[in-house]
Amino acid sequence: MTVSVISKKSVTWIGQNLAAKIDQELFTKYGFKVEQLMELAGLAAAQAIASHYSRGKVAVLCGPGNNGGDGFVCARHLQQFGFNPTIIYPKESRNDLMKNLVQQCHTSNISIHQTLPNNLKDFNLIVDALFGFSFNPPIREPFNEIIKNVVESGIHVFSIDIPSGWNVETGIPSSAGENQDQAYIKPHAVISLTLPKLCLQNWTGPHFLGGRFVPQGLVDEFKLVMPKYPGFEQIVKIDDVY
Amino acid sequence: MTVSVISKKSVTWIGQNLAAKIDQELFTKYGFKVEQLMELAGLAAAQAIASHYSRGKVAVLCGPGNNGGDGFVCARHLQQFGFNPTIIYPKESRNDLMKNLVQQCHTSNISIHQTLPNNLKDFNLIVDALFGFSFNPPIREPFNEIIKNVVESGIHVFSIDIPSGWNVETGIPSSAGENQDQAYIKPHAVISLTLPKLCLQNWTGPHFLGGRFVPQGLVDEFKLVMPKYPGFEQIVKIDDVY
């Protein structure tokens, strides 16, 4: 199955504040439950991965927040699509949302580990769901070390929404004059959720977009230009086509 | 986009008790939230509709229970797919799940009515999300009257999981010797969720199947034969192919 392509210029690129505002309104004014939108986000990420990579062993790195939650949902759908996912979940969250996601994956026979496996090279792909658009530097341990090991492994990384360690607006830390010792993911491909964030404006690798759920009222309120999804697809690809 | 076809013989057909048990286990042992599975169910229904019917005005009849909830989610996704949905919600439920679904559709500018519109003929399609697999006869008013009007209108009806008014296992009421005055939907097409129910075994019209989320543990526990979904699809079509 092929994924339709849209132009970089045909969507609004958003910063950290607007991303947070949109998220907040979806849950308050528009009455969405985080579980609903997370299910669609994780499904879109899994679809993007399935459209781009061969089936095989995938390590899904899940942070303690909602980006990590997207990772859990993505892992579940990847398994349904014939992949063999393993979850790396270094810092367990105590909230019920994350506990339920752990239970779903655990009972789906997806193994969950606290540290990177020694045999990282056995994996065909690593999904980066450590930090999302609400991340603010610095990255603390054990995540800094994990990211360094992932980058050193040379294995292809697929980032969900934000490549972990990047500034949501300015991109890789060194380019913003930030602490250069901070590790950051060098992704092979990325999926943006809802709308692409500013940090990816100069990104030239594969770039998917998912999140076909934004209500028209929200589009009008923030004057957003939404992507034109074809048919009944949940994802498109962003490229330099005009 | 075409939808893959599977054989009637390549899935388990289930009765009311097993459907209820599977549902119960998904929410307890497997830790799913109803919002997650309802989002996937409604999305699958909307995809099936978008694969089969032209875009246009759709009336979505939503009952007070979870089948109605699937209808609300379906309406939301239908709007995203370019349809123009209107919801008919005759009996408002007081639970938070349904209230949130109403709020989502309301803020998405989907109009919600308590009674059938006078201009029913203006609609290209009616989605039947009144009663699901936990329905037990008889149908009470105002639903009996609504169903009679829908049938009389002659407009194509797409039923979610169970055509409303049917016995989940034996099908249309008269065939089971039940009260023949009870109205029942005569669908044009159906989507079964999770697995097809016994009442549809002799059904020869278009029949979609959605619900690509059943964990392997549950498949093993109940010795279920699940459909083989291709690629990263959420729906397949059931037919008499071998």
mmCIF file of C-alpha atoms in Angstrom, chain A:
data_model
loop_
_atom_site.group_PDB
_atom_site.id
_atom_site.type_symbol
_atom_site.label_atom_id
_atom_site.label_comp_id
_atom_site.label_asym_id
_atom_site.label_seq_id
_atom_site.Cartn_x
_atom_site.Cartn_y
_atom_site.Cartn_z
ATOM 1 C CA MET A 1 0.000 0.000 0.000
ATOM 2 C CA THR A 2 1.284 3.413 -0.916
ATOM 3 C CA VAL A 3 0.927 6.536 1.210
ATOM 4 C CA SER A 4 -0.182 9.813 -0.389
ATOM 5 C CA VAL A 5 2.244 12.718 -0.449
ATOM 6 C CA ILE A 6 1.489 16.321 0.509
ATOM 7 C CA SER A 7 3.676 19.404 0.209
ATOM 8 C CA LYS A 8 5.610 20.933 3.109
ATOM 9 C CA LYS A 9 3.849 24.175 2.315
ATOM 10 C CA SER A 10 0.340 22.740 2.550
ATOM 11 C CA VAL A 11 0.207 22.422 6.351
ATOM 12 C CA THR A 12 0.765 24.691 9.334
ATOM 13 C CA TRP A 13 4.045 24.066 11.174
ATOM 14 C CA ILE A 14 3.609 24.660 14.874
ATOM 15 C CA GLY A 15 5.714 25.546 17.920
ATOM 16 C CA GLN A 16 5.657 24.171 21.450
ATOM 17 C CA ASN A 17 3.083 26.592 22.872
ATOM 18 C CA LEU A 18 0.560 26.086 20.110
ATOM 19 C CA ALA A 19 1.010 22.305 20.241
ATOM 20 C CA ALA A 20 0.289 22.411 23.974
ATOM 21 C CA LYS A 21 -2.748 24.678 23.484
ATOM 22 C CA ILE A 22 -4.225 22.424 20.800
ATOM 23 C CA ASP A 23 -3.711 19.378 23.015
ATOM 24 C CA GLN A 24 -5.293 21.114 25.989
ATOM 25 C CA GLU A 25 -8.372 22.198 24.016
ATOM 26 C CA LEU A 26 -8.883 18.739 22.539
ATOM 27 C CA PHE A 27 -9.218 17.399 26.079
ATOM 28 C CA THR A 28 -11.298 20.215 27.543
ATOM 29 C CA LYS A 29 -13.459 22.094 25.049
ATOM 30 C CA TYR A 30 -13.682 19.198 22.583
ATOM 31 C CA GLY A 31 -14.205 16.496 25.210
ATOM 32 C CA PHE A 32 -11.689 13.947 23.956
ATOM 33 C CA LYS A 33 -10.207 11.355 26.296
ATOM 34 C CA VAL A 34 -6.452 10.953 26.041
ATOM 35 C CA GLU A 35 -7.016 7.219 25.397
ATOM 36 C CA GLN A 36 -8.950 7.982 22.204
ATOM 37 C CA LEU A 37 -6.393 10.292 20.622
ATOM 38 C CA MET A 38 -3.494 8.143 21.812
ATOM 39 C CA GLU A 39 -5.079 5.127 20.140
ATOM 40 C CA LEU A 40 -5.282 7.027 16.841
ATOM 41 C CA ALA A 41 -1.743 8.419 17.252
ATOM 42 C CA GLY A 42 -0.208 5.021 17.994
ATOM 43 C CA LEU A 43 -2.161 3.450 15.134
ATOM 44 C CA ALA A 44 -0.956 6.137 12.713
ATOM 45 C CA ALA A 45 2.652 5.598 13.836
ATOM 46 C CA ALA A 46 2.353 1.836 13.376
ATOM 47 C CA GLN A 47 0.811 2.323 9.919
ATOM 48 C CA ALA A 48 3.658 4.641 8.896
ATOM 49 C CA ILE A 49 6.212 2.062 10.077
ATOM 50 C CA ALA A 50 4.394 -0.786 8.313
ATOM 51 C CA SER A 51 4.273 1.259 5.099
ATOM 52 C CA HIS A 52 8.027 1.949 5.176
ATOM 53 C CA TYR A 53 9.903 -0.944 6.818
ATOM 54 C CA SER A 54 9.980 -4.710 6.438
ATOM 55 C CA ARG A 55 8.428 -6.789 9.189
ATOM 56 C CA GLY A 56 10.910 -7.854 11.863
ATOM 57 C CA LYS A 57 12.113 -7.227 15.408
ATOM 58 C CA VAL A 58 11.416 -3.711 16.635
ATOM 59 C CA ALA A 59 12.527 -2.140 19.926
ATOM 60 C CA VAL A 60 10.067 0.526 21.054
ATOM 61 C CA LEU A 61 11.586 3.028 23.516
ATOM 62 C CA CYS A 62 8.821 4.440 25.693
ATOM 63 C CA GLY A 63 9.230 7.469 27.939
ATOM 64 C CA PRO A 64 7.106 8.059 31.056
ATOM 65 C CA GLY A 65 4.757 10.629 29.445
ATOM 66 C CA ASN A 66 2.204 10.692 26.651
ATOM 67 C CA ASN A 67 4.850 10.225 23.932
ATOM 68 C CA GLY A 68 5.714 6.940 25.662
ATOM 69 C CA GLY A 69 2.007 6.107 25.705
ATOM 70 C CA ASP A 70 1.889 6.567 21.922
ATOM 71 C CA GLY A 71 4.805 4.113 21.812
ATOM 72 C CA PHE A 72 2.905 1.458 23.784
ATOM 73 C CA VAL A 73 -0.113 1.773 21.473
ATOM 74 C CA CYS A 74 2.181 1.711 18.431
ATOM 75 C CA ALA A 75 3.823 -1.500 19.686
ATOM 76 C CA ARG A 76 0.422 -3.145 20.102
ATOM 77 C CA HIS A 77 -0.627 -2.287 16.555
ATOM 78 C CA LEU A 78 2.792 -3.254 15.154
ATOM 79 C CA GLN A 79 2.234 -6.718 16.588
ATOM 80 C CA GLN A 80 -1.165 -6.861 14.857
ATOM 81 C CA PHE A 81 0.603 -5.900 11.610
ATOM 82 C CA GLY A 82 3.030 -8.839 11.884
ATOM 83 C CA PHE A 83 6.010 -7.141 13.518
ATOM 84 C CA ASN A 84 7.751 -8.518 16.598
ATOM 85 C CA PRO A 85 7.921 -5.618 19.061
ATOM 86 C CA THR A 86 9.818 -5.382 22.373
ATOM 87 C CA ILE A 87 9.240 -2.422 24.673
ATOM 88 C CA ILE A 88 12.009 -0.617 26.568
ATOM 89 C CA TYR A 89 10.372 1.350 29.383
ATOM 90 C CA PRO A 90 13.134 2.786 31.606
ATOM 91 C CA LYS A 91 11.073 4.866 34.003
ATOM 92 C CA GLU A 92 7.733 3.421 35.039
ATOM 93 C CA SER A 93 4.895 5.894 35.417
ATOM 94 C CA ARG A 94 2.373 5.438 38.198
ATOM 95 C CA ASN A 95 -0.626 6.885 36.411
ATOM 96 C CA ASP A 96 -3.504 4.614 35.468
ATOM 97 C CA LEU A 97 -3.253 5.439 31.770
ATOM 98 C CA MET A 98 0.306 4.116 31.543
ATOM 99 C CA LYS A 99 -0.443 1.170 33.855
ATOM 100 C CA ASN A 100 -3.281 0.083 31.547
ATOM 101 C CA LEU A 101 -1.028 0.395 28.488
ATOM 102 C CA VAL A 102 1.578 -1.783 30.214
ATOM 103 C CA GLN A 103 -1.118 -4.355 31.030
ATOM 104 C CA GLN A 104 -2.398 -4.386 27.434
ATOM 105 C CA CYS A 105 1.076 -4.989 26.016
ATOM 106 C CA HIS A 106 2.025 -7.467 28.744
ATOM 107 C CA THR A 107 -1.089 -9.587 28.137
ATOM 108 C CA SER A 108 -0.470 -9.304 24.387
ATOM 109 C CA ASN A 109 2.846 -11.125 24.991
ATOM 110 C CA ILE A 110 4.950 -8.073 24.158
ATOM 111 C CA SER A 111 7.981 -8.201 26.448
ATOM 112 C CA ILE A 112 8.738 -5.056 28.432
ATOM 113 C CA HIS A 113 12.257 -4.291 29.722
ATOM 114 C CA GLN A 114 13.662 -1.521 31.868
ATOM 115 C CA THR A 115 17.045 -1.321 30.142
ATOM 116 C CA LEU A 116 18.315 -1.611 26.586
ATOM 117 C CA PRO A 117 18.918 -5.254 25.663
ATOM 118 C CA ASN A 118 22.539 -6.334 25.132
ATOM 119 C CA ASN A 119 21.605 -7.700 21.739
ATOM 120 C CA LEU A 120 20.417 -4.360 20.361
ATOM 121 C CA LYS A 121 21.919 -5.325 16.995
ATOM 122 C CA ASP A 122 19.270 -8.044 16.679
ATOM 123 C CA PHE A 123 16.643 -5.377 16.086
ATOM 124 C CA ASN A 124 15.779 -4.167 12.592
ATOM 125 C CA LEU A 125 14.329 -0.916 13.826
ATOM 126 C CA ILE A 126 14.106 1.214 16.961
ATOM 127 C CA VAL A 127 11.018 3.332 17.609
ATOM 128 C CA ASP A 128 11.774 6.470 19.596
ATOM 129 C CA ALA A 129 8.790 7.349 21.816
ATOM 130 C CA LEU A 130 10.823 8.805 24.674
ATOM 131 C CA PHE A 131 9.928 12.492 24.621
ATOM 132 C CA GLY A 132 7.312 14.496 22.754
ATOM 133 C CA PHE A 133 6.465 18.127 22.194
ATOM 134 C CA SER A 134 6.286 18.977 25.884
ATOM 135 C CA PHE A 135 9.931 18.008 26.416
ATOM 136 C CA ASN A 136 12.267 20.628 27.807
ATOM 137 C CA PRO A 137 16.009 19.994 28.138
ATOM 138 C CA PRO A 138 18.081 18.683 29.736
ATOM 139 C CA ILE A 139 17.620 14.952 29.253
ATOM 140 C CA ARG A 140 18.259 13.149 32.513
ATOM 141 C CA GLU A 141 19.736 9.720 33.043
ATOM 142 C CA PRO A 142 19.083 6.958 32.191
ATOM 143 C CA PHE A 143 17.678 8.496 28.978
ATOM 144 C CA ASN A 144 20.870 10.328 27.947
ATOM 145 C CA GLU A 145 22.858 7.086 28.101
ATOM 146 C CA ILE A 146 20.129 5.131 26.307
ATOM 147 C CA ILE A 147 20.003 7.643 23.458
ATOM 148 C CA LYS A 148 23.818 7.560 23.120
ATOM 149 C CA ASN A 149 23.738 3.767 22.856
ATOM 150 C CA VAL A 150 20.939 3.869 20.304
ATOM 151 C CA VAL A 151 22.811 6.379 18.131
ATOM 152 C CA GLU A 152 26.052 4.351 18.415
ATOM 153 C CA SER A 153 24.223 1.160 17.376
ATOM 154 C CA GLY A 154 23.623 2.625 13.940
ATOM 155 C CA ILE A 155 20.210 0.942 13.784
ATOM 156 C CA HIS A 156 17.490 2.871 11.962
ATOM 157 C CA VAL A 157 15.365 4.932 14.330
ATOM 158 C CA PHE A 158 11.755 5.982 13.689
ATOM 159 C CA SER A 159 10.791 8.924 15.919
ATOM 160 C CA ILE A 160 7.243 9.619 17.051
ATOM 161 C CA ASP A 161 6.432 13.346 16.839
ATOM 162 C CA ILE A 162 9.794 14.732 18.075
ATOM 163 C CA PRO A 163 13.206 13.073 17.785
ATOM 164 C CA SER A 164 14.098 12.756 21.480
ATOM 165 C CA GLY A 165 16.643 15.266 22.725
ATOM 166 C CA TRP A 166 15.741 17.823 20.053
ATOM 167 C CA ASN A 167 14.427 21.238 20.933
ATOM 168 C CA VAL A 168 10.793 21.229 19.750
ATOM 169 C CA GLU A 169 11.359 24.431 17.778
ATOM 170 C CA THR A 170 15.091 24.748 17.048
ATOM 171 C CA GLY A 171 15.950 21.112 16.487
ATOM 172 C CA ILE A 172 19.212 19.429 17.474
ATOM 173 C CA PRO A 173 20.699 20.852 20.683
ATOM 174 C CA SER A 174 24.027 22.079 19.225
ATOM 175 C CA SER A 175 22.261 24.192 16.640
ATOM 176 C CA ALA A 176 20.588 26.126 19.437
ATOM 177 C CA GLY A 177 23.789 26.648 21.399
ATOM 178 C CA GLU A 178 22.553 24.252 24.071
ATOM 179 C CA ASN A 179 24.601 21.739 26.016
ATOM 180 C CA GLN A 180 26.413 19.767 23.355
ATOM 181 C CA ASP A 181 27.007 16.865 25.667
ATOM 182 C CA GLN A 182 23.299 16.128 25.605
ATOM 183 C CA ALA A 183 22.482 13.129 23.493
ATOM 184 C CA TYR A 184 19.857 13.341 20.792
ATOM 185 C CA ILE A 185 18.280 10.903 18.386
ATOM 186 C CA LYS A 186 19.342 10.977 14.730
ATOM 187 C CA PRO A 187 16.218 9.517 13.186
ATOM 188 C CA HIS A 188 15.889 7.671 9.913
ATOM 189 C CA ALA A 189 12.207 8.633 9.629
ATOM 190 C CA VAL A 190 9.689 10.588 11.653
ATOM 191 C CA ILE A 191 5.921 10.768 12.105
ATOM 192 C CA SER A 192 4.490 14.124 13.192
ATOM 193 C CA LEU A 193 1.215 13.978 15.089
ATOM 194 C CA THR A 194 -1.657 16.451 14.520
ATOM 195 C CA LEU A 195 0.672 18.935 12.751
ATOM 196 C CA PRO A 196 4.454 19.014 12.145
ATOM 197 C CA LYS A 197 6.556 20.909 14.678
ATOM 198 C CA LEU A 198 9.047 23.645 13.755
ATOM 199 C CA CYS A 199 12.105 21.496 14.581
ATOM 200 C CA LEU A 200 11.472 19.380 11.493
ATOM 201 C CA GLN A 201 11.268 22.204 8.947
ATOM 202 C CA ASN A 202 14.726 21.467 7.548
ATOM 203 C CA TRP A 203 14.435 17.706 7.927
ATOM 204 C CA THR A 204 14.805 15.969 4.577
ATOM 205 C CA GLY A 205 14.296 12.308 5.531
ATOM 206 C CA PRO A 206 11.023 10.379 5.357
ATOM 207 C CA HIS A 207 8.346 12.357 7.194
ATOM 208 C CA PHE A 208 4.856 11.032 7.858
ATOM 209 C CA LEU A 209 1.938 12.933 9.342
ATOM 210 C CA GLY A 210 -0.880 11.369 11.349
ATOM 211 C CA GLY A 211 -3.765 12.566 13.466
ATOM 212 C CA ARG A 212 -6.876 12.784 11.349
ATOM 213 C CA PHE A 213 -9.159 13.860 14.165
ATOM 214 C CA VAL A 214 -8.790 17.622 14.620
ATOM 215 C CA PRO A 215 -12.306 19.162 14.764
ATOM 216 C CA GLN A 216 -13.134 22.022 12.422
ATOM 217 C CA GLY A 217 -13.769 24.396 15.345
ATOM 218 C CA LEU A 218 -10.165 23.993 16.469
ATOM 219 C CA VAL A 219 -8.918 24.479 12.904
ATOM 220 C CA ASP A 220 -10.893 27.740 12.689
ATOM 221 C CA GLU A 221 -9.893 28.932 16.157
ATOM 222 C CA PHE A 222 -6.142 28.644 15.519
ATOM 223 C CA LYS A 223 -6.337 29.280 11.752
ATOM 224 C CA LEU A 224 -4.678 25.938 11.060
ATOM 225 C CA VAL A 225 -4.063 24.571 7.589
ATOM 226 C CA MET A 226 -4.692 20.847 7.897
ATOM 227 C CA PRO A 227 -3.335 18.239 5.507
ATOM 228 C CA LYS A 228 -5.645 16.809 2.856
ATOM 229 C CA TYR A 229 -5.840 13.123 3.682
ATOM 230 C CA PRO A 230 -7.081 10.973 0.819
ATOM 231 C CA GLY A 231 -9.966 8.469 1.072
ATOM 232 C CA PHE A 232 -10.111 6.912 4.499
ATOM 233 C CA GLU A 233 -6.400 7.044 5.304
ATOM 234 C CA GLN A 234 -4.988 7.992 8.707
ATOM 235 C CA ILE A 235 -1.553 9.054 7.418
ATOM 236 C CA VAL A 236 0.096 11.049 4.641
ATOM 237 C CA LYS A 237 3.736 11.699 3.809
ATOM 238 C CA ILE A 238 5.181 15.210 3.779
ATOM 239 C CA ASP A 239 7.621 15.994 0.995
ATOM 240 C CA ASP A 240 8.973 18.799 -1.122
ATOM 241 C CA VAL A 241 6.373 18.322 -3.832
ATOM 242 C CA TYR A 242 4.477 21.339 -5.047
#
